[in-house]
């Protein structure tokens, strides 16, 4: 049979966003793939050069719209290092809590979208139902469902409201039995296993060579998790295990994400206990007005108050729900960052698409690409 | 916004097919359960349906088309294109989740533009994707509508100054309803869809 | 791993073109190197120092020069290492790292496209994010953003 190139995207049910997977096929077999990105390139790194340090946080939410607060966390850490500011202790714990809630929300969103790609509708409905509970919690202390603008250089905008930890524990109590339900829906289904087992295999040494991180790497048996290996925030003070699998396939990535959600719940319970017993300020003192005003960071006077910080470069790396994310912020003394550069985990995971797609069939593309958990916003930035 | 000329022509065929070759009225009036469900949804349905049916009888007697019935049916079963651009697509998906369940308004996303009559632009449109968006819009059969969901689709949003972003999708395709928000909540999306329904009722399919 | 360790290991492996090794917050060290020595240095960093994972490649336009930096990660040492090289402002170019770290492929395509750094012998240096034929390098300092004009887009409907 003759070979041909087909386009899957930019409008295709498989893509979950704006990108185009060009596939060369011979009959049903995949011979070559070429992801075509950039349909959502919004110039976030360039716009950041025209913004105040705190204004960039607005863009971070939109960079990865399923894990917005994790990207805020990534950026504020780098900006704090570039400016030489330390966050308060309580705000650091609140940031860690936010990141773990975001990991839960992101993984549940992944579960909903991924299983729907396989043709099962009910997990989508269950997943969206449970994700909305987490978004309600976010809304109660940040005011937003997807885009929070919550973190600030030097802390967070406001403390969690009264009764929040109680409500959060109720949500966690609700969620934990749901994971059993998810597992019964998927791992208990023979059809699911037949569509996912031994698909999209990428071994650990290939992952390292190709820059693949996150659940894809851990599903191949590696234990690399920046929360453990290079503890940032307060991750060294909580107990959790790194979820791994050894099959390196789609099922393995599913199992890793499910276990990560259980571990997130475990972390969150410890964080909530800490928050209950340790009140304190959530924004650092002695910030200049253009950085410190919690509710009105963007104003005319902010531009007039020139306060030069010593020059510096900040680098931070977090374990984002999709993998290893890095930020590199260059401070040249002005109110705007001189250069902001981000490393998106999905960017690297997608660049290796050739290695986990070639040799499989066209019908295997939705499960494989679903297991990568593509968020195009952070790939294109 | 549909161009007037071809819209009428493409309306004619399915509407005539509903009437059937015999010229009788095989329309919903006998289907009681269907009417009851619809009553729950829209209080103005019964007088409106009566009006539509009487217009149907009249027009049928005159040998004309049944525009009101088609208008009523069309606006209550808007099929948006299943296409996620950016952040708003996540709220678009949430609107079809368990809590908001947009499908109770007859809104069912379809994956092929040839099955759709509603293009919800749920995110930032870049110059790179602009011609693909126009191609998708062109493939949708008339009558068709466009909702610009969120600030990016409305006017570029926070990325307005960026070198790669179209400052508003109305530069490319005609927009019927704009929804503000960054991103709009699912309630806002549902409100936008209901406003579009009202617009179709006023303006005609 | 601290800057002294990096210095000892690099010297033991006979790494060429090292300009300076300085401490840097959050990473083992920042190694400044001569871009002409890149071909020889990258495999030494990967194999002798044990940094097989390349996290990112980025470029910075300093107006009077360009900088390209590489962030690499070591699993056993559990630390990052930052490599950076200064490039000529007129024709910034450096040997590709994708022969050593295949993951550099897309990162270098992006840096070429947005910052304008040429990567010699790159296997596939074409546009990644912007459309083919895009003439500018947006992340250069000379490229300024501005409010969009009241533009009229001519759409030819077929």
XYZ file of C-alpha atoms in Angstrom:
744
model
C 0.000 0.000 0.000
C 1.246 3.497 -0.716
C 2.376 5.801 2.046
C 0.785 9.095 2.847
C 0.921 11.976 5.284
C -2.207 12.809 7.255
C -2.863 15.777 9.512
C -4.374 15.186 12.937
C -5.122 18.738 13.925
C -5.235 21.599 14.535
C -8.914 20.750 14.871
C -9.091 17.135 15.869
C -10.743 15.414 18.853
C -7.411 13.833 19.765
C -5.362 16.992 20.120
C -6.873 18.673 23.233
C -5.688 22.023 22.052
C -4.200 23.687 19.074
C -1.511 21.585 17.539
C -1.113 19.429 14.548
C 0.252 15.912 14.550
C 1.431 15.085 11.055
C 1.588 11.335 10.642
C 3.087 9.342 7.787
C 1.271 6.055 7.501
C 1.425 2.896 5.483
C -2.039 1.449 5.774
C -2.674 1.549 9.500
C 0.943 1.560 10.591
C 2.704 4.746 11.667
C 6.020 5.294 9.911
C 6.892 8.813 10.961
C 5.395 11.675 12.944
C 6.067 15.385 12.967
C 4.268 17.484 15.568
C 3.589 20.974 14.292
C 3.347 23.466 17.146
C 2.927 27.206 17.486
C -0.791 27.604 16.866
C -1.112 29.000 20.377
C 2.167 30.914 20.536
C 1.196 34.074 22.388
C 4.598 35.559 23.073
C 4.340 35.283 26.856
C 8.108 35.528 27.286
C 8.155 38.746 25.267
C 5.150 40.319 26.956
C 6.759 39.586 30.330
C 9.584 41.945 29.446
C 7.078 44.806 29.398
C 5.420 43.886 32.676
C 6.104 44.364 36.351
C 7.250 41.355 38.290
C 3.810 40.889 39.783
C 2.005 41.481 36.511
C 3.742 38.523 34.925
C 1.796 36.288 37.348
C -1.344 37.061 35.349
C 0.295 35.536 32.298
C 1.465 32.483 34.212
C -2.108 31.346 34.845
C -2.752 31.426 31.142
C 0.497 29.695 30.259
C -0.728 26.383 31.543
C -4.432 26.652 32.025
C -4.893 23.297 33.730
C -2.077 23.919 36.209
C -2.106 27.690 36.536
C -1.133 27.977 40.162
C 1.793 25.607 39.747
C 3.185 27.940 37.105
C 2.630 30.906 39.386
C 4.619 29.036 41.983
C 7.385 28.362 39.486
C 7.605 31.976 38.437
C 7.439 33.648 41.857
C 10.216 31.403 43.133
C 12.477 32.445 40.282
C 11.534 36.107 40.606
C 12.208 36.044 44.347
C 15.663 34.649 43.762
C 16.345 37.253 41.093
C 15.222 40.063 43.387
C 16.623 38.670 46.624
C 13.311 38.463 48.475
C 12.301 35.594 50.748
C 8.663 34.535 51.161
C 7.154 34.163 54.619
C 6.894 30.681 56.042
C 3.112 30.479 56.080
C 2.835 31.687 52.505
C 5.260 28.986 51.462
C 3.008 26.335 52.970
C -0.037 27.861 51.314
C 1.805 27.792 47.999
C 2.641 24.151 48.475
C -0.969 23.398 49.312
C -2.111 25.255 46.200
C 0.295 23.314 44.038
C -0.923 19.988 45.384
C -4.565 20.929 44.910
C -3.648 21.961 41.391
C -1.982 18.624 40.809
C -5.184 16.896 41.868
C -7.296 19.112 39.608
C -4.922 18.682 36.688
C -4.724 14.918 37.004
C -8.493 14.625 37.316
C -8.888 16.797 34.226
C -6.409 14.529 32.463
C -8.349 11.467 33.573
C -11.625 12.941 32.335
C -10.236 13.884 28.935
C -8.090 10.798 28.453
C -10.750 8.214 29.183
C -13.211 10.111 27.052
C -10.774 9.742 24.170
C -11.070 5.997 24.582
C -14.793 6.290 24.092
C -15.990 6.095 27.683
C -18.256 8.960 28.644
C -18.971 8.332 32.326
C -15.414 8.939 33.613
C -15.589 12.375 32.030
C -18.715 13.191 34.009
C -17.328 11.754 37.254
C -14.015 13.505 36.756
C -15.510 16.910 36.041
C -17.814 16.540 39.037
C -14.923 15.924 41.409
C -12.677 18.531 39.819
C -15.303 21.198 40.371
C -15.095 20.565 44.118
C -11.394 21.410 44.060
C -12.047 24.466 41.933
C -14.612 25.555 44.521
C -11.888 25.440 47.128
C -9.626 27.517 44.913
C -12.419 29.956 44.399
C -12.957 30.339 48.121
C -9.453 31.660 48.728
C -8.227 32.995 45.385
C -11.480 34.095 43.772
C -10.839 32.300 40.510
C -11.627 28.937 39.016
C -8.880 28.664 36.437
C -6.915 31.879 36.514
C -6.077 32.855 40.063
C -3.517 35.695 40.139
C -2.986 34.606 43.702
C 0.709 34.412 44.405
C 2.890 37.464 44.820
C 6.605 38.027 44.846
C 7.279 37.714 48.581
C 4.249 35.662 49.541
C 0.640 35.242 48.552
C -2.096 37.835 48.146
C -4.247 36.830 51.098
C -4.561 34.175 53.739
C -7.033 31.341 53.427
C -10.443 32.241 54.846
C -11.805 30.941 58.122
C -13.102 27.404 57.966
C -11.126 26.695 54.830
C -9.093 23.815 56.226
C -12.276 22.145 57.415
C -13.873 22.398 53.980
C -10.670 21.221 52.337
C -10.615 18.110 54.536
C -14.205 17.383 53.589
C -13.258 17.521 49.918
C -10.302 15.212 50.508
C -12.555 12.790 52.380
C -14.867 12.790 49.397
C -12.080 12.365 46.874
C -10.247 9.421 48.367
C -12.980 6.816 47.797
C -13.458 8.258 44.308
C -9.999 7.099 43.285
C -11.118 3.543 43.988
C -14.120 4.203 41.784
C -11.920 5.530 38.978
C -9.730 2.477 39.197
C -12.671 0.117 39.061
C -13.983 1.926 35.996
C -10.673 1.701 34.157
C -8.386 -1.000 35.467
C -11.353 -3.272 36.020
C -12.364 -2.905 32.402
C -10.949 -5.397 29.989
C -11.561 -3.034 27.086
C -9.535 -0.292 28.769
C -6.644 -2.649 29.422
C -6.632 -3.953 25.876
C -6.473 -0.427 24.484
C -3.723 0.744 26.847
C -1.377 -2.103 27.673
C 1.985 -2.119 25.879
C 1.216 1.046 23.960
C 3.546 4.008 23.551
C 6.435 2.342 25.322
C 9.359 4.663 26.106
C 12.052 3.178 28.331
C 13.785 5.143 31.063
C 17.120 5.648 29.312
C 15.301 6.953 26.226
C 13.286 9.297 28.434
C 16.466 10.771 29.895
C 18.096 11.081 26.496
C 15.062 12.827 25.035
C 14.327 15.084 27.996
C 11.038 13.383 28.864
C 10.011 13.987 32.484
C 7.071 13.707 34.808
C 4.658 10.766 34.917
C 6.012 9.529 31.587
C 9.471 9.134 33.069
C 8.249 7.691 36.357
C 6.085 5.162 34.536
C 9.360 3.773 33.165
C 10.668 3.050 36.650
C 12.691 6.190 37.335
C 12.163 7.798 40.732
C 13.043 11.319 39.657
C 10.677 13.786 41.259
C 11.956 17.291 41.937
C 9.835 17.483 45.071
C 12.036 14.731 46.519
C 15.315 15.188 44.675
C 15.639 18.934 44.946
C 13.072 19.943 47.566
C 11.720 23.420 47.018
C 9.106 25.237 49.066
C 8.477 23.046 52.148
C 8.424 19.664 50.468
C 11.289 18.457 52.644
C 8.998 18.746 55.675
C 6.173 16.510 54.465
C 6.080 12.777 53.968
C 5.129 11.244 50.676
C 6.276 8.555 48.272
C 7.214 8.944 44.642
C 4.781 7.044 42.459
C 6.415 4.789 39.908
C 5.453 2.015 37.546
C 7.659 -0.225 35.462
C 5.650 -0.927 32.326
C 6.609 2.371 30.602
C 3.352 2.269 28.634
C -0.015 4.025 28.687
C -1.296 1.911 31.563
C 1.840 2.733 33.529
C 1.257 6.462 33.097
C -2.310 5.998 34.227
C -1.200 4.137 37.345
C 1.456 6.734 38.157
C -1.020 9.591 37.959
C -3.559 7.728 40.078
C -0.944 7.051 42.744
C 0.241 10.659 42.576
C -3.265 11.809 43.374
C -3.297 9.597 46.480
C 0.063 10.981 47.510
C -1.195 14.530 46.931
C -4.041 13.858 49.320
C -1.498 12.576 51.837
C 0.599 15.731 51.484
C -2.449 17.952 51.686
C -3.565 16.463 54.990
C -0.180 17.279 56.506
C -0.213 20.791 55.070
C -3.704 21.497 56.370
C -2.677 20.342 59.847
C 0.298 22.688 59.718
C -1.820 25.629 58.556
C -4.233 25.095 61.428
C -1.547 25.458 64.055
C 0.766 28.097 62.579
C -0.827 31.492 61.946
C 1.383 34.220 60.577
C 1.859 36.838 57.884
C 1.498 35.748 54.288
C 3.352 38.583 52.589
C 6.938 39.615 53.305
C 7.593 42.969 54.981
C 9.626 45.819 53.556
C 8.594 45.246 50.001
C 8.606 48.317 47.782
C 5.143 49.625 47.060
C 5.100 48.393 43.514
C 5.749 44.890 44.736
C 4.079 44.867 48.098
C 0.583 46.215 47.576
C -1.433 43.039 47.780
C -4.586 44.092 45.999
C -3.456 46.833 43.636
C -0.065 45.905 42.269
C -0.808 47.516 38.942
C -1.086 51.258 39.113
C 0.239 54.449 37.709
C 2.216 55.184 40.855
C 3.849 51.810 40.581
C 5.655 52.988 37.495
C 6.715 56.229 39.134
C 8.229 54.591 42.198
C 11.545 53.577 40.782
C 13.332 51.316 43.189
C 16.288 49.516 41.825
C 17.092 46.111 43.165
C 20.588 44.774 42.776
C 20.945 42.795 39.607
C 20.439 39.095 39.800
C 19.390 35.955 38.026
C 16.832 33.571 39.462
C 16.380 29.978 38.515
C 13.685 27.722 39.847
C 12.440 24.272 39.000
C 9.303 22.533 40.185
C 7.623 19.223 39.597
C 4.615 20.487 37.725
C 1.733 18.014 37.167
C 3.130 17.318 33.686
C 6.781 17.068 34.682
C 9.832 19.179 35.286
C 9.266 22.894 34.715
C 12.028 25.492 35.017
C 12.009 29.261 35.018
C 14.964 31.564 34.409
C 14.379 35.207 35.330
C 16.993 37.875 34.667
C 16.777 41.044 36.744
C 18.778 43.969 35.383
C 17.688 46.454 38.035
C 14.500 47.845 36.511
C 10.916 47.110 37.470
C 10.533 44.762 34.547
C 12.329 41.473 34.186
C 14.993 41.720 31.501
C 14.390 38.231 30.227
C 12.092 35.420 31.283
C 12.587 31.927 29.965
C 10.490 28.891 30.800
C 11.014 25.224 30.353
C 7.771 23.443 29.683
C 7.669 19.729 30.441
C 5.126 18.994 27.729
C 7.352 20.760 25.198
C 10.053 18.169 25.772
C 7.609 15.272 26.085
C 6.059 16.157 22.735
C 9.394 16.604 21.012
C 9.992 12.905 21.622
C 6.706 11.928 19.948
C 8.533 10.131 17.167
C 9.973 7.653 19.633
C 6.765 6.510 21.293
C 4.422 6.625 18.283
C 6.281 5.038 15.380
C 5.412 1.397 14.856
C 1.957 1.569 16.389
C -1.357 1.941 14.584
C -3.387 5.009 13.806
C -6.061 3.940 16.269
C -3.417 3.882 19.026
C -2.676 7.595 18.674
C -5.529 8.864 20.909
C -4.597 6.688 23.915
C -0.884 7.371 23.519
C -1.175 11.109 23.069
C -3.831 11.204 25.785
C -1.375 9.606 28.185
C 1.152 12.370 27.462
C -1.330 14.914 28.863
C -0.759 17.679 26.356
C -1.357 21.248 27.464
C -0.613 23.358 24.412
C -0.589 26.640 26.295
C 2.665 25.792 28.015
C 4.242 24.215 24.942
C 3.755 27.271 22.761
C 3.787 29.877 25.540
C -24.364 36.236 11.084
C -25.501 34.440 8.007
C -25.408 35.874 4.563
C -29.008 36.290 3.456
C -28.939 34.766 -0.014
C -27.673 31.217 0.398
C -29.110 30.898 3.894
C -32.665 30.691 2.609
C -31.722 28.213 -0.047
C -30.066 25.855 2.392
C -32.913 26.173 4.867
C -35.406 25.074 2.277
C -34.321 21.500 1.861
C -34.370 20.092 5.400
C -37.529 22.011 6.252
C -39.324 20.614 3.250
C -38.162 17.154 4.203
C -39.772 17.551 7.615
C -43.126 18.173 6.046
C -42.943 15.003 4.054
C -44.025 14.276 0.536
C -47.655 13.699 1.435
C -48.120 17.287 2.537
C -49.583 16.377 5.966
C -48.244 17.642 9.247
C -46.137 14.939 10.887
C -44.830 17.509 13.350
C -44.433 17.264 17.115
C -48.060 17.925 18.068
C -48.779 14.230 18.598
C -45.576 13.622 20.523
C -46.808 14.522 24.003
C -43.777 13.509 26.014
C -41.528 15.617 23.842
C -43.741 18.661 24.360
C -43.749 18.150 28.123
C -40.027 18.001 28.349
C -39.765 21.108 26.271
C -42.230 22.893 28.534
C -39.919 22.432 31.463
C -37.185 24.077 29.512
C -38.924 27.068 28.100
C -42.171 28.557 29.350
C -42.851 30.422 26.162
C -42.703 27.218 24.229
C -46.439 26.421 24.033
C -47.731 29.702 22.608
C -44.730 29.800 20.389
C -45.219 26.302 19.130
C -48.862 27.070 18.483
C -47.859 30.111 16.548
C -45.286 28.141 14.651
C -47.745 25.405 13.860
C -50.405 27.818 12.700
C -47.808 29.532 10.542
C -46.896 26.132 9.297
C -50.472 25.366 8.325
C -50.837 28.742 6.679
C -47.615 28.590 4.794
C -48.249 25.051 3.823
C -51.596 26.051 2.450
C -49.898 28.786 0.497
C -47.209 26.422 -0.629
C -44.477 28.314 1.254
C -41.752 27.111 3.534
C -42.003 26.597 7.255
C -39.445 29.100 8.462
C -40.731 29.464 12.065
C -40.589 25.753 12.737
C -37.143 25.540 11.329
C -36.090 28.546 13.380
C -37.468 26.984 16.557
C -35.843 23.645 15.905
C -32.550 25.118 14.850
C -32.045 27.415 17.781
C -32.891 24.684 20.296
C -30.337 22.289 18.923
C -27.207 24.310 18.382
C -24.264 22.051 17.596
C -20.990 23.781 18.411
C -17.719 22.677 16.928
C -15.656 20.565 19.329
C -12.538 22.702 19.216
C -10.457 23.848 22.136
C -8.179 26.805 21.546
C -6.897 27.862 24.954
C -7.905 28.434 28.556
C -11.575 29.030 27.759
C -11.720 25.538 26.289
C -11.341 24.142 29.794
C -14.350 26.122 30.959
C -16.090 25.079 27.749
C -15.470 21.471 28.771
C -16.614 22.182 32.329
C -19.889 23.513 30.933
C -20.513 20.055 29.495
C -19.558 18.356 32.735
C -21.807 17.119 35.474
C -22.507 20.400 37.219
C -23.609 22.622 34.345
C -24.588 20.043 31.747
C -24.997 22.290 28.735
C -26.503 19.425 26.775
C -29.839 20.044 28.473
C -30.043 23.169 26.283
C -29.662 21.048 23.192
C -26.026 22.064 22.771
C -24.033 19.044 21.672
C -20.431 19.465 20.506
C -19.601 17.728 17.263
C -16.152 17.015 15.956
C -16.745 17.748 12.291
C -17.450 21.296 11.151
C -19.857 19.900 8.574
C -22.183 18.788 11.356
C -22.064 22.107 13.202
C -23.908 25.358 13.070
C -22.127 27.152 15.919
C -18.471 28.081 16.158
C -17.455 28.880 19.742
C -14.058 30.564 19.568
C -12.852 29.595 23.035
C -9.422 31.107 23.291
C -6.649 33.150 21.776
C -6.541 33.197 18.007
C -3.053 33.560 16.579
C -2.152 34.571 13.065
C -0.842 31.075 12.488
C -4.225 29.512 13.151
C -6.271 32.296 11.535
C -6.589 30.718 8.122
C -7.475 27.357 9.643
C -10.219 29.032 11.627
C -11.602 30.627 8.479
C -11.414 27.288 6.680
C -13.401 25.633 9.468
C -15.945 28.423 9.410
C -16.309 28.083 5.652
C -16.953 24.351 5.978
C -19.875 24.812 8.326
C -23.230 24.707 6.531
C -25.518 27.713 6.608
C -27.170 28.965 8.726
C -24.264 29.337 11.179
C -23.319 31.499 14.127
C -20.183 32.488 15.963
C -19.677 33.095 19.677
C -16.476 34.862 20.758
C -15.866 33.359 24.186
C -13.563 35.277 26.495
C -11.434 38.363 26.230
C -8.867 36.892 23.858
C -11.407 36.046 21.200
C -13.184 39.348 21.780
C -10.215 41.679 21.581
C -6.926 39.908 22.185
C -7.198 39.957 25.974
C -3.955 40.090 27.928
C -2.061 39.119 24.772
C -3.370 42.050 22.769
C 0.076 43.560 22.247
C 1.758 40.296 21.311
C 3.254 39.950 17.866
C 1.464 36.713 17.081
C -2.083 37.302 18.295
C -5.148 38.394 16.316
C -6.707 41.246 18.324
C -10.232 39.934 18.167
C -11.691 37.123 16.114
C -14.222 39.505 14.573
C -11.403 40.589 12.284
C -11.697 37.175 10.657
C -15.269 35.922 10.913
C -18.539 37.692 11.767
C -19.331 37.322 15.476
C -22.874 37.183 16.865
C -22.347 37.044 20.630
C -19.375 38.202 22.690
C -18.832 36.761 26.173
C -16.586 38.732 28.517
C -14.354 37.080 31.087
C -10.890 35.637 31.317
C -12.022 32.941 31.165
C -15.817 33.287 31.421
C -17.428 30.974 33.900
C -19.553 28.143 32.508
C -22.666 30.084 33.561
C -21.529 32.918 31.328
C -21.111 30.540 28.427
C -24.617 29.178 28.967
C -25.939 32.729 29.149
C -24.187 33.510 25.885
C -25.762 30.499 24.233
C -29.224 31.469 25.488
C -28.684 34.995 24.202
C -27.741 33.563 20.862
C -30.979 31.585 20.902
C -32.897 34.782 21.552
C -31.007 36.439 18.739
C -31.913 33.669 16.332
C -35.551 33.958 17.366
C -35.528 37.673 16.613
C -33.460 37.655 13.517
C -34.562 34.411 11.977
C -32.386 31.574 10.889
C 28.263 18.965 44.099
C 29.847 22.395 44.393
C 31.885 24.568 41.997
C 35.140 23.051 43.223
C 33.942 19.517 42.392
C 32.905 20.684 38.955
C 36.287 22.324 38.421
C 38.186 19.181 39.495
C 36.115 16.862 37.345
C 36.306 19.103 34.301
C 40.062 19.427 34.683
C 40.440 15.671 35.116
C 38.501 15.065 31.914
C 40.591 17.666 30.102
C 37.659 19.882 29.188
C 38.679 22.622 26.768
C 37.552 26.235 26.600
C 36.481 26.768 30.227
C 36.462 30.500 30.991
C 35.125 30.530 34.536
C 33.300 28.380 37.078
C 31.300 30.355 39.582
C 28.677 29.533 42.230
C 25.056 30.096 41.292
C 22.017 29.758 43.517
C 20.052 26.595 42.960
C 22.580 24.833 40.721
C 25.950 23.173 41.249
C 27.819 25.868 39.353
C 27.642 28.145 36.371
C 30.277 27.189 33.841
C 31.176 29.837 31.281
C 32.807 28.372 28.225
C 34.173 29.420 24.895
C 31.583 28.652 22.170
C 34.236 27.255 19.840
C 34.890 24.471 22.385
C 31.238 23.392 22.531
C 31.650 20.243 20.423
C 34.280 18.848 22.761
C 32.791 20.114 26.007
C 29.227 18.798 25.743
C 30.100 15.054 25.744
C 32.454 15.616 28.677
C 29.689 17.256 30.696
C 27.284 14.483 29.760
C 29.543 11.478 30.374
C 32.435 12.464 32.654
C 30.380 14.743 34.905
C 27.242 12.635 34.568
C 24.601 15.064 33.313
C 22.596 13.044 30.770
C 19.390 15.089 30.968
C 19.194 18.473 29.249
C 16.404 20.573 30.706
C 16.472 23.650 28.560
C 18.389 25.794 26.133
C 17.757 29.504 26.170
C 19.149 32.604 24.579
C 19.435 36.140 25.874
C 20.026 39.246 23.823
C 22.377 41.530 25.787
C 22.524 44.016 22.870
C 26.334 44.106 22.811
C 26.490 40.279 22.815
C 24.283 37.225 22.936
C 24.259 34.600 25.632
C 23.169 31.021 25.250
C 22.644 28.885 28.329
C 22.087 25.180 28.875
C 20.567 23.702 32.001
C 21.480 20.067 32.602
C 20.473 17.677 35.376
C 22.286 14.801 37.030
C 20.272 12.009 38.616
C 22.927 10.604 40.971
C 24.105 14.032 42.138
C 20.515 15.373 42.180
C 21.573 18.783 40.982
C 21.509 21.097 38.011
C 24.461 22.558 36.190
C 24.287 25.744 34.166
C 26.484 26.130 31.100
C 26.656 29.467 29.413
C 28.536 30.958 26.503
C 28.800 34.469 25.137
C 28.252 34.820 21.432
C 29.155 37.507 18.974
C 26.449 40.154 18.535
C 26.787 40.370 14.732
C 26.468 36.699 13.854
C 25.643 34.674 16.963
C 26.278 31.026 16.278
C 27.317 27.943 18.217
C 27.621 24.236 17.526
C 24.391 22.336 18.138
C 23.993 20.359 21.347
C 21.468 17.994 19.785
C 24.203 15.585 18.703
C 25.013 15.110 22.381
C 21.601 15.644 23.988
C 18.845 14.805 21.465
C 16.349 16.750 23.561
C 18.110 19.973 22.560
C 16.532 19.716 19.131
C 13.319 21.640 19.797
C 14.869 23.965 22.358
C 17.419 25.080 19.781
C 14.803 25.480 17.114
C 12.952 27.784 19.485
C 16.076 29.755 20.417
C 16.982 30.149 16.757
C 13.521 31.317 15.873
C 12.827 33.682 18.766
C 16.279 34.945 19.744
C 18.098 34.558 16.456
C 20.991 32.328 17.485
C 22.290 30.095 14.711
C 22.997 26.494 15.719
C 25.550 24.983 13.369
C 24.953 21.438 12.072
C 21.493 21.290 13.626
C 19.613 18.428 11.941
C 16.338 20.259 11.450
C 16.594 24.003 11.992
C 13.215 25.291 10.838
C 10.383 27.292 12.342
C 8.692 25.708 15.339
C 6.361 28.296 16.832
C 6.005 30.996 14.199
C 4.719 30.329 10.677
C 7.217 29.415 7.976
C 8.820 32.453 6.452
C 8.497 34.648 9.529
C 11.273 37.232 9.192
C 11.740 38.557 12.736
C 13.283 37.332 15.972
C 10.788 38.594 18.565
C 12.862 38.053 21.691
C 15.622 40.383 20.513
C 15.673 43.669 22.383
C 15.256 45.696 19.200
C 11.861 44.090 18.604
C 9.282 46.259 20.392
C 5.665 45.461 21.172
C 2.946 48.003 20.541
C -0.817 48.291 20.670
C -2.336 46.780 17.554
C -3.429 49.339 14.994
C -6.996 49.489 13.887
C -6.318 46.899 11.295
C -8.602 45.692 8.581
C -8.124 42.059 7.673
C -9.039 41.123 4.160
C -10.500 37.630 4.167
C -11.050 36.051 0.809
C -13.995 33.691 1.192
C -13.917 30.840 -1.245
